[in-house]
PDB file of C-alpha atoms and ligand atoms in Angstrom:
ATOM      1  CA  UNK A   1     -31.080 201.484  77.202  1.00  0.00           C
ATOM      2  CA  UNK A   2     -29.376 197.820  75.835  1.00  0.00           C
ATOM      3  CA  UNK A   3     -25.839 198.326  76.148  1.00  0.00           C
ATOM      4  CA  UNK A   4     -23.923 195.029  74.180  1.00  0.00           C
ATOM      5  CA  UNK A   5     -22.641 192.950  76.933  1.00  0.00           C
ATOM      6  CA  UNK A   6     -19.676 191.927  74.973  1.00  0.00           C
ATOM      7  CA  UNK A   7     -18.364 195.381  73.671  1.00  0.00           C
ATOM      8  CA  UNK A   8     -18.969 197.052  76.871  1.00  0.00           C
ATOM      9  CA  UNK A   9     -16.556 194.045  78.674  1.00  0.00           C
ATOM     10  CA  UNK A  10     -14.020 194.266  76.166  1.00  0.00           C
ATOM     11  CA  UNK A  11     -14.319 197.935  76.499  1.00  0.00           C
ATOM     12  CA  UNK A  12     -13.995 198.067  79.964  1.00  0.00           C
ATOM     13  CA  UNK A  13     -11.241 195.685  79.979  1.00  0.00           C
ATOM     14  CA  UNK A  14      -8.641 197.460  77.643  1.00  0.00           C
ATOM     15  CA  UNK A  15      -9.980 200.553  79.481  1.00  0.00           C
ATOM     16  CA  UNK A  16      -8.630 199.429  82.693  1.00  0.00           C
ATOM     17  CA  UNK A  17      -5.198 197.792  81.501  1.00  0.00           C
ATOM     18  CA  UNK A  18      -4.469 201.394  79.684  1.00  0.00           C
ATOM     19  CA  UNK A  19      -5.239 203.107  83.749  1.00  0.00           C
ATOM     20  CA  UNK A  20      -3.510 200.627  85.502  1.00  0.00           C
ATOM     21  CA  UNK A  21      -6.283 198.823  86.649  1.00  0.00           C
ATOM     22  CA  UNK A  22      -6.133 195.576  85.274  1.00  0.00           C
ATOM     23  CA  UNK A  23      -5.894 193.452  88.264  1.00  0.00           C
ATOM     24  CA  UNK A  24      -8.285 194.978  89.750  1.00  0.00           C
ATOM     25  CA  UNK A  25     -11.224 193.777  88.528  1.00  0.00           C
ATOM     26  CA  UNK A  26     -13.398 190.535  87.762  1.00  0.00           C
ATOM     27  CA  UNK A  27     -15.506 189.160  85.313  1.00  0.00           C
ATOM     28  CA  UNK A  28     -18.588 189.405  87.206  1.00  0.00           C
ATOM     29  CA  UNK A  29     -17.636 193.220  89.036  1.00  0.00           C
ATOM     30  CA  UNK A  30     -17.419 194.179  85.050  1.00  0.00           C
ATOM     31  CA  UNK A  31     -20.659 192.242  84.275  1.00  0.00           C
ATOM     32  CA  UNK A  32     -22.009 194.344  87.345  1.00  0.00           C
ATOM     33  CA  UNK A  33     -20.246 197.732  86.143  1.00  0.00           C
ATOM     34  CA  UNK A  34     -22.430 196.883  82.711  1.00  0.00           C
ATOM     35  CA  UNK A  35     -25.682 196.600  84.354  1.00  0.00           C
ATOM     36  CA  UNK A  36     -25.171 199.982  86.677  1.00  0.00           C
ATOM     37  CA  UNK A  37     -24.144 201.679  83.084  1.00  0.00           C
ATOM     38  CA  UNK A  38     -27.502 200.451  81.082  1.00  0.00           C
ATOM     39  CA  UNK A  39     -29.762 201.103  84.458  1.00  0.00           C
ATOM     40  CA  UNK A  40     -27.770 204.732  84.897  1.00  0.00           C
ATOM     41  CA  UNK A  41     -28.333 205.832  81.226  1.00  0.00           C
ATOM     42  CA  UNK A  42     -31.967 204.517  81.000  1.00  0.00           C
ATOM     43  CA  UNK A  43     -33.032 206.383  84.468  1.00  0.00           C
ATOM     44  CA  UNK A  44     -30.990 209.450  82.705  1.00  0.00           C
ATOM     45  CA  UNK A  45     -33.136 209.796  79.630  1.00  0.00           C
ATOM     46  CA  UNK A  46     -36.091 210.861  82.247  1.00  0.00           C
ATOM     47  CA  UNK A  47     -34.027 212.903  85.174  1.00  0.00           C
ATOM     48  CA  UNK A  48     -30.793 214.545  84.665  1.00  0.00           C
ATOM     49  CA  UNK A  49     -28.539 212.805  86.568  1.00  0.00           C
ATOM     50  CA  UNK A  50     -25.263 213.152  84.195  1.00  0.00           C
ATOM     51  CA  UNK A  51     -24.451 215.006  80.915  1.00  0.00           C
ATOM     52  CA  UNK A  52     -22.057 212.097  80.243  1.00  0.00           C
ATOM     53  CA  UNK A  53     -24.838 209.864  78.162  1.00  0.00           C
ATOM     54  CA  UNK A  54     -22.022 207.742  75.781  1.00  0.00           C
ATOM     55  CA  UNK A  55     -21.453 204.021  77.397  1.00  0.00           C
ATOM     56  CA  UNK A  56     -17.769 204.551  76.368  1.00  0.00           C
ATOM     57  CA  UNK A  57     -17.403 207.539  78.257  1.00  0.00           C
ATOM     58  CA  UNK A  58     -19.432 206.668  81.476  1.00  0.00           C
ATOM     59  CA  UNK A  59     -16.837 204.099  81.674  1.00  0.00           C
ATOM     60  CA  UNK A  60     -13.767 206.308  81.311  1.00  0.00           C
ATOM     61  CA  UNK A  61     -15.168 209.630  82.725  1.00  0.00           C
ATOM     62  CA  UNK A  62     -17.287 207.651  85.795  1.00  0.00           C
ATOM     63  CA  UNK A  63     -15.876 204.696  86.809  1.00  0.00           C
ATOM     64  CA  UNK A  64     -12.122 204.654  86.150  1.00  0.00           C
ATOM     65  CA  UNK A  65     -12.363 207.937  87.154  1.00  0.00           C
ATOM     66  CA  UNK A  66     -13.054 207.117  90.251  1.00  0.00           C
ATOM     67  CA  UNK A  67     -11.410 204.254  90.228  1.00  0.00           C
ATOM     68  CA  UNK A  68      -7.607 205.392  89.736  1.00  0.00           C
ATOM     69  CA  UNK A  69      -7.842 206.501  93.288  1.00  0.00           C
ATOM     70  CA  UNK A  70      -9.237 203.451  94.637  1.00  0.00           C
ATOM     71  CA  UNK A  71      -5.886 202.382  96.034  1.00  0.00           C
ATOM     72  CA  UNK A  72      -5.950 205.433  98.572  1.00  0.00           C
ATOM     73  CA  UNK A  73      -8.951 203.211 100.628  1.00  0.00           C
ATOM     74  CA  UNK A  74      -7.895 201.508 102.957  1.00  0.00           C
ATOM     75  CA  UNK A  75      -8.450 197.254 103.400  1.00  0.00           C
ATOM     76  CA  UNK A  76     -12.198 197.630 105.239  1.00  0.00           C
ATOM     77  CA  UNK A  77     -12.619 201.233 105.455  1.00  0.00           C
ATOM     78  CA  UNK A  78     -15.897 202.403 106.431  1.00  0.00           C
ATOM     79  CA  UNK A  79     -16.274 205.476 104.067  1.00  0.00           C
ATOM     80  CA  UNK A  80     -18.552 208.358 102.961  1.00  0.00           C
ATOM     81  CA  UNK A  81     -18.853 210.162  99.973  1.00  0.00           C
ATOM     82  CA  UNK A  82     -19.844 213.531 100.582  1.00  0.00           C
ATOM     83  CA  UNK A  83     -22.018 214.840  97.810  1.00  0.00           C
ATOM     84  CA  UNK A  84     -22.653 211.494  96.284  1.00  0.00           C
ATOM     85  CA  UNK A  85     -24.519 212.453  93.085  1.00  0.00           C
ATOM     86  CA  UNK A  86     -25.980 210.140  91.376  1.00  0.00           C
ATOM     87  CA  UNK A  87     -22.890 207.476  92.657  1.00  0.00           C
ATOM     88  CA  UNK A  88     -20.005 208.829  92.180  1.00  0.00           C
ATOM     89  CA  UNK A  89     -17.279 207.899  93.692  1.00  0.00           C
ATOM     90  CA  UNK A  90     -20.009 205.658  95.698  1.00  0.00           C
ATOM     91  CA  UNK A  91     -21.163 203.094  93.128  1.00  0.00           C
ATOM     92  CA  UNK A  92     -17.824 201.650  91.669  1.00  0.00           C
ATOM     93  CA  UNK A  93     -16.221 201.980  94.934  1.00  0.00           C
ATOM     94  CA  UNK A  94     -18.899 199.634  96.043  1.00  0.00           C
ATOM     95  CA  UNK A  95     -18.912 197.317  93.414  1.00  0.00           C
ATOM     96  CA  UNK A  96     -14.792 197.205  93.138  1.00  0.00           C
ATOM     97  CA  UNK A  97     -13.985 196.985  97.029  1.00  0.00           C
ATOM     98  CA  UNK A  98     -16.478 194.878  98.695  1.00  0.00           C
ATOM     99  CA  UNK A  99     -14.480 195.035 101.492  1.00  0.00           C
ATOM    100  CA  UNK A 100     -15.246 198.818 102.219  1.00  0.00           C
ATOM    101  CA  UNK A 101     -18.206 200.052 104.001  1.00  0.00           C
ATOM    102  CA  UNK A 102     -19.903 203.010 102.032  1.00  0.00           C
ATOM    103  CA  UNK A 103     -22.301 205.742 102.958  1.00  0.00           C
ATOM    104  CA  UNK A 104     -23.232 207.829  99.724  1.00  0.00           C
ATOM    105  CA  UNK A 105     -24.287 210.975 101.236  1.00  0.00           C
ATOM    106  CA  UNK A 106     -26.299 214.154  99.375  1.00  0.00           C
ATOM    107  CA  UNK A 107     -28.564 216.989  99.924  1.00  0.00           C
ATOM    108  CA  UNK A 108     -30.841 216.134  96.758  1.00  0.00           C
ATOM    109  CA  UNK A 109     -33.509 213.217  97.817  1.00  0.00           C
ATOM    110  CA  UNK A 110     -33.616 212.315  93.693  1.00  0.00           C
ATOM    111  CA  UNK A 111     -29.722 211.283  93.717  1.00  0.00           C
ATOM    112  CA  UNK A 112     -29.989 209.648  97.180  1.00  0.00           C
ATOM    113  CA  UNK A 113     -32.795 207.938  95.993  1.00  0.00           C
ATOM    114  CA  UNK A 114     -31.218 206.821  92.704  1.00  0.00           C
ATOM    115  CA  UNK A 115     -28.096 205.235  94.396  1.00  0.00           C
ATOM    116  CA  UNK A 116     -30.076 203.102  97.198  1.00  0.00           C
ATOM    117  CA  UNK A 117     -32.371 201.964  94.261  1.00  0.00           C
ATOM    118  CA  UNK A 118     -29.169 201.118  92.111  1.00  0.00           C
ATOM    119  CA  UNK A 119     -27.280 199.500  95.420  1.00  0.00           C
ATOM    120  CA  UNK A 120     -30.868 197.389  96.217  1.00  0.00           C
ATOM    121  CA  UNK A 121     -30.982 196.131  91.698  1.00  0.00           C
ATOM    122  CA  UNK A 122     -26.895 195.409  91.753  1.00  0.00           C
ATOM    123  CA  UNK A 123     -27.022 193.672  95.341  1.00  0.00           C
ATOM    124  CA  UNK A 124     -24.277 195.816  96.778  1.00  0.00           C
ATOM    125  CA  UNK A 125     -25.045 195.410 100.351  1.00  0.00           C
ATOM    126  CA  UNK A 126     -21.758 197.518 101.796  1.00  0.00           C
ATOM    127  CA  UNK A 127     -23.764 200.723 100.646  1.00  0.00           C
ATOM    128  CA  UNK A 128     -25.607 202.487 102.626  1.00  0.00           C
ATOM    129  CA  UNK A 129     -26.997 206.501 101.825  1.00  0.00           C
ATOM    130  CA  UNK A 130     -27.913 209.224 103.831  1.00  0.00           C
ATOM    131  CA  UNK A 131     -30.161 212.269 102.660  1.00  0.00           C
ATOM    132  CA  UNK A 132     -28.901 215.578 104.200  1.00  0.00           C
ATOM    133  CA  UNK A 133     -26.478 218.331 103.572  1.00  0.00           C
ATOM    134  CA  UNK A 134     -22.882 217.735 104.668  1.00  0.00           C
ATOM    135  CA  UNK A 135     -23.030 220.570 107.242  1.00  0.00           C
ATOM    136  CA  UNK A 136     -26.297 219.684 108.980  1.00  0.00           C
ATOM    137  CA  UNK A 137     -25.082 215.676 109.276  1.00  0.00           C
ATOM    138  CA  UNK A 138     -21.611 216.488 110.577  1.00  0.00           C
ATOM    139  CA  UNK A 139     -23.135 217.778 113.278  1.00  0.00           C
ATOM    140  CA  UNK A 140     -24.736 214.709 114.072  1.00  0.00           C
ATOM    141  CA  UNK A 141     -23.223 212.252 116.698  1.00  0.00           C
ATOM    142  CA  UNK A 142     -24.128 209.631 114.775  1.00  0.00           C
ATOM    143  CA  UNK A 143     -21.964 210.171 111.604  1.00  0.00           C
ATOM    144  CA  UNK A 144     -19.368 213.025 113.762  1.00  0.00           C
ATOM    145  CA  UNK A 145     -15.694 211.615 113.666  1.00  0.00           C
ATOM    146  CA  UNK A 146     -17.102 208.295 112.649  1.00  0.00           C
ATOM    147  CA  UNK A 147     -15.628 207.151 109.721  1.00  0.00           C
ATOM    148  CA  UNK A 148     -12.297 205.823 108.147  1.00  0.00           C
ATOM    149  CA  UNK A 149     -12.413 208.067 105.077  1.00  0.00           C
ATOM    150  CA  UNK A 150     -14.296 210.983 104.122  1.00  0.00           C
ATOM    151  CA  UNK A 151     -14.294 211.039 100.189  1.00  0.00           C
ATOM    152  CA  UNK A 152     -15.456 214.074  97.485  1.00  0.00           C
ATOM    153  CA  UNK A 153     -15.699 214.080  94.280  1.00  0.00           C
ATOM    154  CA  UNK A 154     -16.662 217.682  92.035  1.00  0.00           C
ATOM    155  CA  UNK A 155     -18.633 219.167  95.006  1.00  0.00           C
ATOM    156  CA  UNK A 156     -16.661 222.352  96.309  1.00  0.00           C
ATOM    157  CA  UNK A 157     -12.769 223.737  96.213  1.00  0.00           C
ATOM    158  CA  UNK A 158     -10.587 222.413  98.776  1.00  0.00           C
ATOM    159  CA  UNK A 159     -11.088 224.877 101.598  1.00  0.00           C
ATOM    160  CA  UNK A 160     -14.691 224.296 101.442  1.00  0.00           C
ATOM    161  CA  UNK A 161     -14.908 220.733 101.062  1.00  0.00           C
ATOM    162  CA  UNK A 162     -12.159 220.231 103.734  1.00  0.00           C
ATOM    163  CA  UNK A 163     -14.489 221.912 106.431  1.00  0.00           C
ATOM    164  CA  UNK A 164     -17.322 219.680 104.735  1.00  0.00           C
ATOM    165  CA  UNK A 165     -15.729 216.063 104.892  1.00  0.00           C
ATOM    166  CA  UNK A 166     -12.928 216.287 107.805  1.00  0.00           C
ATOM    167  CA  UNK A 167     -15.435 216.569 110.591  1.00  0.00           C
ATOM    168  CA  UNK A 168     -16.701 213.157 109.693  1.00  0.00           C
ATOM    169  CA  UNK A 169     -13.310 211.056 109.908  1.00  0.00           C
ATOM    170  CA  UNK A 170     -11.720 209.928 113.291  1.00  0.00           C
ATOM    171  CA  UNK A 171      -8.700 210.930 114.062  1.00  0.00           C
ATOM    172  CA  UNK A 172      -5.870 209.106 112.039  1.00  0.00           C
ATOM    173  CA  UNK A 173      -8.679 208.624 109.248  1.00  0.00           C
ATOM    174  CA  UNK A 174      -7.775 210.196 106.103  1.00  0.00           C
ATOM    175  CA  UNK A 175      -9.697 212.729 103.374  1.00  0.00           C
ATOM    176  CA  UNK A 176      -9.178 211.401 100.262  1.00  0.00           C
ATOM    177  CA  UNK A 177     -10.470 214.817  97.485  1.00  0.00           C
ATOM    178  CA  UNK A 178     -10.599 213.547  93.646  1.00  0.00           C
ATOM    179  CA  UNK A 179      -9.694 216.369  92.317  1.00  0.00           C
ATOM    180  CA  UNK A 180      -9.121 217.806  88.396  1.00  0.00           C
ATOM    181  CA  UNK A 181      -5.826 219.698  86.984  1.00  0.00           C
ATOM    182  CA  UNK A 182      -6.654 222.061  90.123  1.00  0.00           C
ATOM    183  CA  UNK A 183      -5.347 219.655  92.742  1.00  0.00           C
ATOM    184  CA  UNK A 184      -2.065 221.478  93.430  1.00  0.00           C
ATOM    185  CA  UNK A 185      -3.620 225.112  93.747  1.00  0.00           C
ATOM    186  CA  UNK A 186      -6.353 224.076  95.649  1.00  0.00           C
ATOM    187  CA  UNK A 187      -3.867 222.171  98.238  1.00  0.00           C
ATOM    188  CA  UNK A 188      -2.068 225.351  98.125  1.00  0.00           C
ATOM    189  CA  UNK A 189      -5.311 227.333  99.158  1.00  0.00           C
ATOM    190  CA  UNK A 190      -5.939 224.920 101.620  1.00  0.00           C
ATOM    191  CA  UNK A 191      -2.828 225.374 103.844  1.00  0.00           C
ATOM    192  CA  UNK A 192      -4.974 227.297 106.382  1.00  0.00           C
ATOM    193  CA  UNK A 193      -8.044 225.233 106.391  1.00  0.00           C
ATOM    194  CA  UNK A 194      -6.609 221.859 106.650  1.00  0.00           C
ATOM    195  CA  UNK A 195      -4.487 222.369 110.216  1.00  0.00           C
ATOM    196  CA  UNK A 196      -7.456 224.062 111.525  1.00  0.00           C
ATOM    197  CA  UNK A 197     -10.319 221.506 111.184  1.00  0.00           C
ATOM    198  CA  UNK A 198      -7.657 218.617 112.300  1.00  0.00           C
ATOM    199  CA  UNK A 199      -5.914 217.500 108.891  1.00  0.00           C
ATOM    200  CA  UNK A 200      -2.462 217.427 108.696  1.00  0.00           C
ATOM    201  CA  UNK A 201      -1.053 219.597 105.282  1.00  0.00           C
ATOM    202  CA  UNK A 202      -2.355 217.364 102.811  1.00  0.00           C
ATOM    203  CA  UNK A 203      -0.358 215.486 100.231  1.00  0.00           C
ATOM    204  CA  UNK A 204      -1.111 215.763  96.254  1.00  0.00           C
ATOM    205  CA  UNK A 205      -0.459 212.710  94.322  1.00  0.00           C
ATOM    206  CA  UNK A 206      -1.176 212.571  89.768  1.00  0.00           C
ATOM    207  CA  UNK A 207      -3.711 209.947  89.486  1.00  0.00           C
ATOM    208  CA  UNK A 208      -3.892 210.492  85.540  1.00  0.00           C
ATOM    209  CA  UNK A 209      -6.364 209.362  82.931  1.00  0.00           C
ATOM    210  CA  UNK A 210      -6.075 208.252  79.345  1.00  0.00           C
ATOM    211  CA  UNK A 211      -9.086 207.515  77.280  1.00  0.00           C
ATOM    212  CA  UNK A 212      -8.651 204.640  74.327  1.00  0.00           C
ATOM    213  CA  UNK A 213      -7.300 206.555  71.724  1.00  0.00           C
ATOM    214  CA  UNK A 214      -5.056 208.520  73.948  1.00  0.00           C
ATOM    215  CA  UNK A 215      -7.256 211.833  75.401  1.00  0.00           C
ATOM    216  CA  UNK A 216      -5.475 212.144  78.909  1.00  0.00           C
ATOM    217  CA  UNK A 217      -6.682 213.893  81.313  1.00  0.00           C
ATOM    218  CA  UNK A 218      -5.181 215.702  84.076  1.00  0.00           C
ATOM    219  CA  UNK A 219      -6.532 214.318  87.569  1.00  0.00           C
ATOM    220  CA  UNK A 220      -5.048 214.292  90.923  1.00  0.00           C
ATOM    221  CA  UNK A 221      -5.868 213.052  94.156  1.00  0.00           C
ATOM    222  CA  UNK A 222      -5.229 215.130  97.060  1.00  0.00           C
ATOM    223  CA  UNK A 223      -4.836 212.889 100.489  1.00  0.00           C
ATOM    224  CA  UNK A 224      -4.966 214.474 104.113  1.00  0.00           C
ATOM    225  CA  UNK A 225      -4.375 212.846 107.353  1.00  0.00           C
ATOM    226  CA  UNK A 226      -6.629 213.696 110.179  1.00  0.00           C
ATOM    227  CA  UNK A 227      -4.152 213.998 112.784  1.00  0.00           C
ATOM    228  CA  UNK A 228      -6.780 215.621 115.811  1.00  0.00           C
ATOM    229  CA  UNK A 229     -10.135 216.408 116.437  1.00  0.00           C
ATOM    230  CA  UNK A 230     -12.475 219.017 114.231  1.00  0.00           C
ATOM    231  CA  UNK A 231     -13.309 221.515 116.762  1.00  0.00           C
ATOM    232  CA  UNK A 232     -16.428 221.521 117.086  1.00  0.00           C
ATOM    233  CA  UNK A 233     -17.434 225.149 115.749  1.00  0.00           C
ATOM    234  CA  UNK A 234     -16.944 223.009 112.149  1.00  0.00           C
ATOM    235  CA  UNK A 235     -18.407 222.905 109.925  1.00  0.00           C
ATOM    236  CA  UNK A 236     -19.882 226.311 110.024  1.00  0.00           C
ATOM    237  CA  UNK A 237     -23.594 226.816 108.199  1.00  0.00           C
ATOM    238  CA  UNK A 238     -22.773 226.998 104.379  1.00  0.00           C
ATOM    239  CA  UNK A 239     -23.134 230.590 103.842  1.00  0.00           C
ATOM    240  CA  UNK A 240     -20.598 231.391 106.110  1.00  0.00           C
ATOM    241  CA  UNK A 241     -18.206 229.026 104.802  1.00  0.00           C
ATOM    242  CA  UNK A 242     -18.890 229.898 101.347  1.00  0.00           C
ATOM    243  CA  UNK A 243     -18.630 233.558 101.991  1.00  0.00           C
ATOM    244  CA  UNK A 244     -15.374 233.679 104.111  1.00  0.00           C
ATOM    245  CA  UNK A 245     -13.317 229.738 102.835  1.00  0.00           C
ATOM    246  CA  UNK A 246     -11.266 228.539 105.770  1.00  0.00           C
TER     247      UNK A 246
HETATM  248  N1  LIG B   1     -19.842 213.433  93.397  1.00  0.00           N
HETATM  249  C1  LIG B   1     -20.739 213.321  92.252  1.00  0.00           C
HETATM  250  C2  LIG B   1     -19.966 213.159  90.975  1.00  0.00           C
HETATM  251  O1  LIG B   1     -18.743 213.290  90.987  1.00  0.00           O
HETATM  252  O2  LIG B   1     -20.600 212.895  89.929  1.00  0.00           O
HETATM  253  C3  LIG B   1     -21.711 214.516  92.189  1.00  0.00           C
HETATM  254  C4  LIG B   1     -21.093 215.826  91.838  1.00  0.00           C
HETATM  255  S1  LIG B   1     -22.303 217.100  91.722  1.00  0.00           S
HETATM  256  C5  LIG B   1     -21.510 218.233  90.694  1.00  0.00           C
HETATM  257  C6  LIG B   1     -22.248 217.837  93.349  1.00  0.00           C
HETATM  258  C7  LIG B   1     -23.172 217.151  94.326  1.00  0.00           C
HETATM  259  O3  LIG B   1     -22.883 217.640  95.628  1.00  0.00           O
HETATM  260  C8  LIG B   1     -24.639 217.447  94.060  1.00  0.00           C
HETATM  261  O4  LIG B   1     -25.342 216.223  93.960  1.00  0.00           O
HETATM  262  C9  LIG B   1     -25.092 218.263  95.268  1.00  0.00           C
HETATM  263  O5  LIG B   1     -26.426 217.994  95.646  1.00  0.00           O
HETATM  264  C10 LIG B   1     -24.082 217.807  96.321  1.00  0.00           C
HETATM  265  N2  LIG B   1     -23.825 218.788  97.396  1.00  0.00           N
HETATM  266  C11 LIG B   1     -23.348 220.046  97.257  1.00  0.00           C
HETATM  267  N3  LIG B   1     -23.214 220.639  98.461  1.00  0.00           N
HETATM  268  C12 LIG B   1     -23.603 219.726  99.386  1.00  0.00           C
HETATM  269  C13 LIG B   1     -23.704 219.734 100.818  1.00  0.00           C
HETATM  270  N4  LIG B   1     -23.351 220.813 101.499  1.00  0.00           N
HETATM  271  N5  LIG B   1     -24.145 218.631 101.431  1.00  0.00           N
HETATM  272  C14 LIG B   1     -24.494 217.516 100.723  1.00  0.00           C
HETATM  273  N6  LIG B   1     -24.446 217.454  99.378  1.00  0.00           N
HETATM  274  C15 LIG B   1     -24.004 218.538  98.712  1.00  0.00           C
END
């Protein structure tokens, strides 16, 4: 698909001055955002990777989605997403903080496989991926308490995806959840989880969204500090965590 270079900066642009993003971006991250959007809906017309398939709205829905929470990652933080997708928050974190360190991380070899093909045709060499689920790899010693930030985006409710993503961030690391108009219940249901796999009680913050012609939409982010160590009976095998939620 031939996206028109122009439009889609000028787009992207006023998109990110109405978010708050302005600064944030250069000419050429925007000229790389444009190439990742034409590449993304091309592969899409073959395999399903999202329902969004409007340029306008990959930008909004995708990428300053993603990217209103971008301040909560820390200068050089080694991070993983956990349930990556097909990029998400992975791919514009990579291409609008070259200073982080990302590992996109999922259980389906077609999405992994997307991203490191994407990372490998936009030259983002601070991404790395990882095919596995989040409850097998967590495990690992490898990946266990090893990162800055653990990072989710629409994979699981709170309690779940707490005992999914803390296990992987060292202690004083954070969880950063991007998270819908749900945020603040979900915190709430999380109370119990968080203390228990080493968070502290988790802090909800509005990160909202306006389209061009002034949709909003309600997002939050939900931040929690990993103040210990995940014991290690977490993260139990999905089934049980799915049938009885921290
Ligand atoms: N984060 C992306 C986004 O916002 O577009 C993808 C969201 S998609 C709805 C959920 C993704 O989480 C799927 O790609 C799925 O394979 C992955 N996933 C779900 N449970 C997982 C687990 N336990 N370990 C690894 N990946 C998982």
């Amino acid at each position: 698909m031939t996206i028109d270079r122009e439009a889609f900066i000028d787009n992207f642009i006023r998109a990110a001055e109405k978010n708050g993003l302005s600064s944030a971006l250069n000419e050429e991250q925007i000229v790389t955002f444009h190439k990742l959007s034409e590449h993304l809906l091309t592969v899409n017309e073959q395999f399903n990777l999202t329902a969004i398939r409007e340029w306008e709205r990959v930008i909004l829905l995708h990428y300053i989605d993603c990217l209103v929470a971008s301040s909560f990652y820390p200068e050089g933080a080694t991070v993983i997403d956990v349930g990556c997708g097909a990029g998400f928050p992975t791919l514009p974190l990579a291409i609008a903080r070259p200073d982080l360190r990302i590992t996109g991380l999922d259980s389906t070899a077609k999405r992994v496989s997307f991203v490191a093909g994407t990372a490998e045709l936009l030259g983002l060499s601070n991404l790395t991926t990882l095919t596995g689920r989040a409850e097998d790899v967590a495990k690992d010693a490898r990946y266990r308490e090893r990162f800055d930030v653990a990072t989710a985006r629409a994979v699981a409710a709170l309690p779940v995806l707490a005992e999914l993503c803390l296990p992987f961030v060292r202690t004083e690391g954070d969880f950063v959840a991007l998270k819908g108009k749900s945020g603040k219940e979900e915190l709430a249901s999380a109370r119990t989880a968080l203390p228990l796999l080493g968070g502290d009680g988790g802090r909800l913050f509005d990160t909202p969204l306006s389209s061009l012609d002034g949709e909003s939409f309600s997002h939050t982010t939900v931040l929690v500090k990993k103040s210990k160590p995940t014991p290690a009976l977490y993260p139990r095998a999905y089934g049980k965590i799915l049938k009885n939620p921290l």
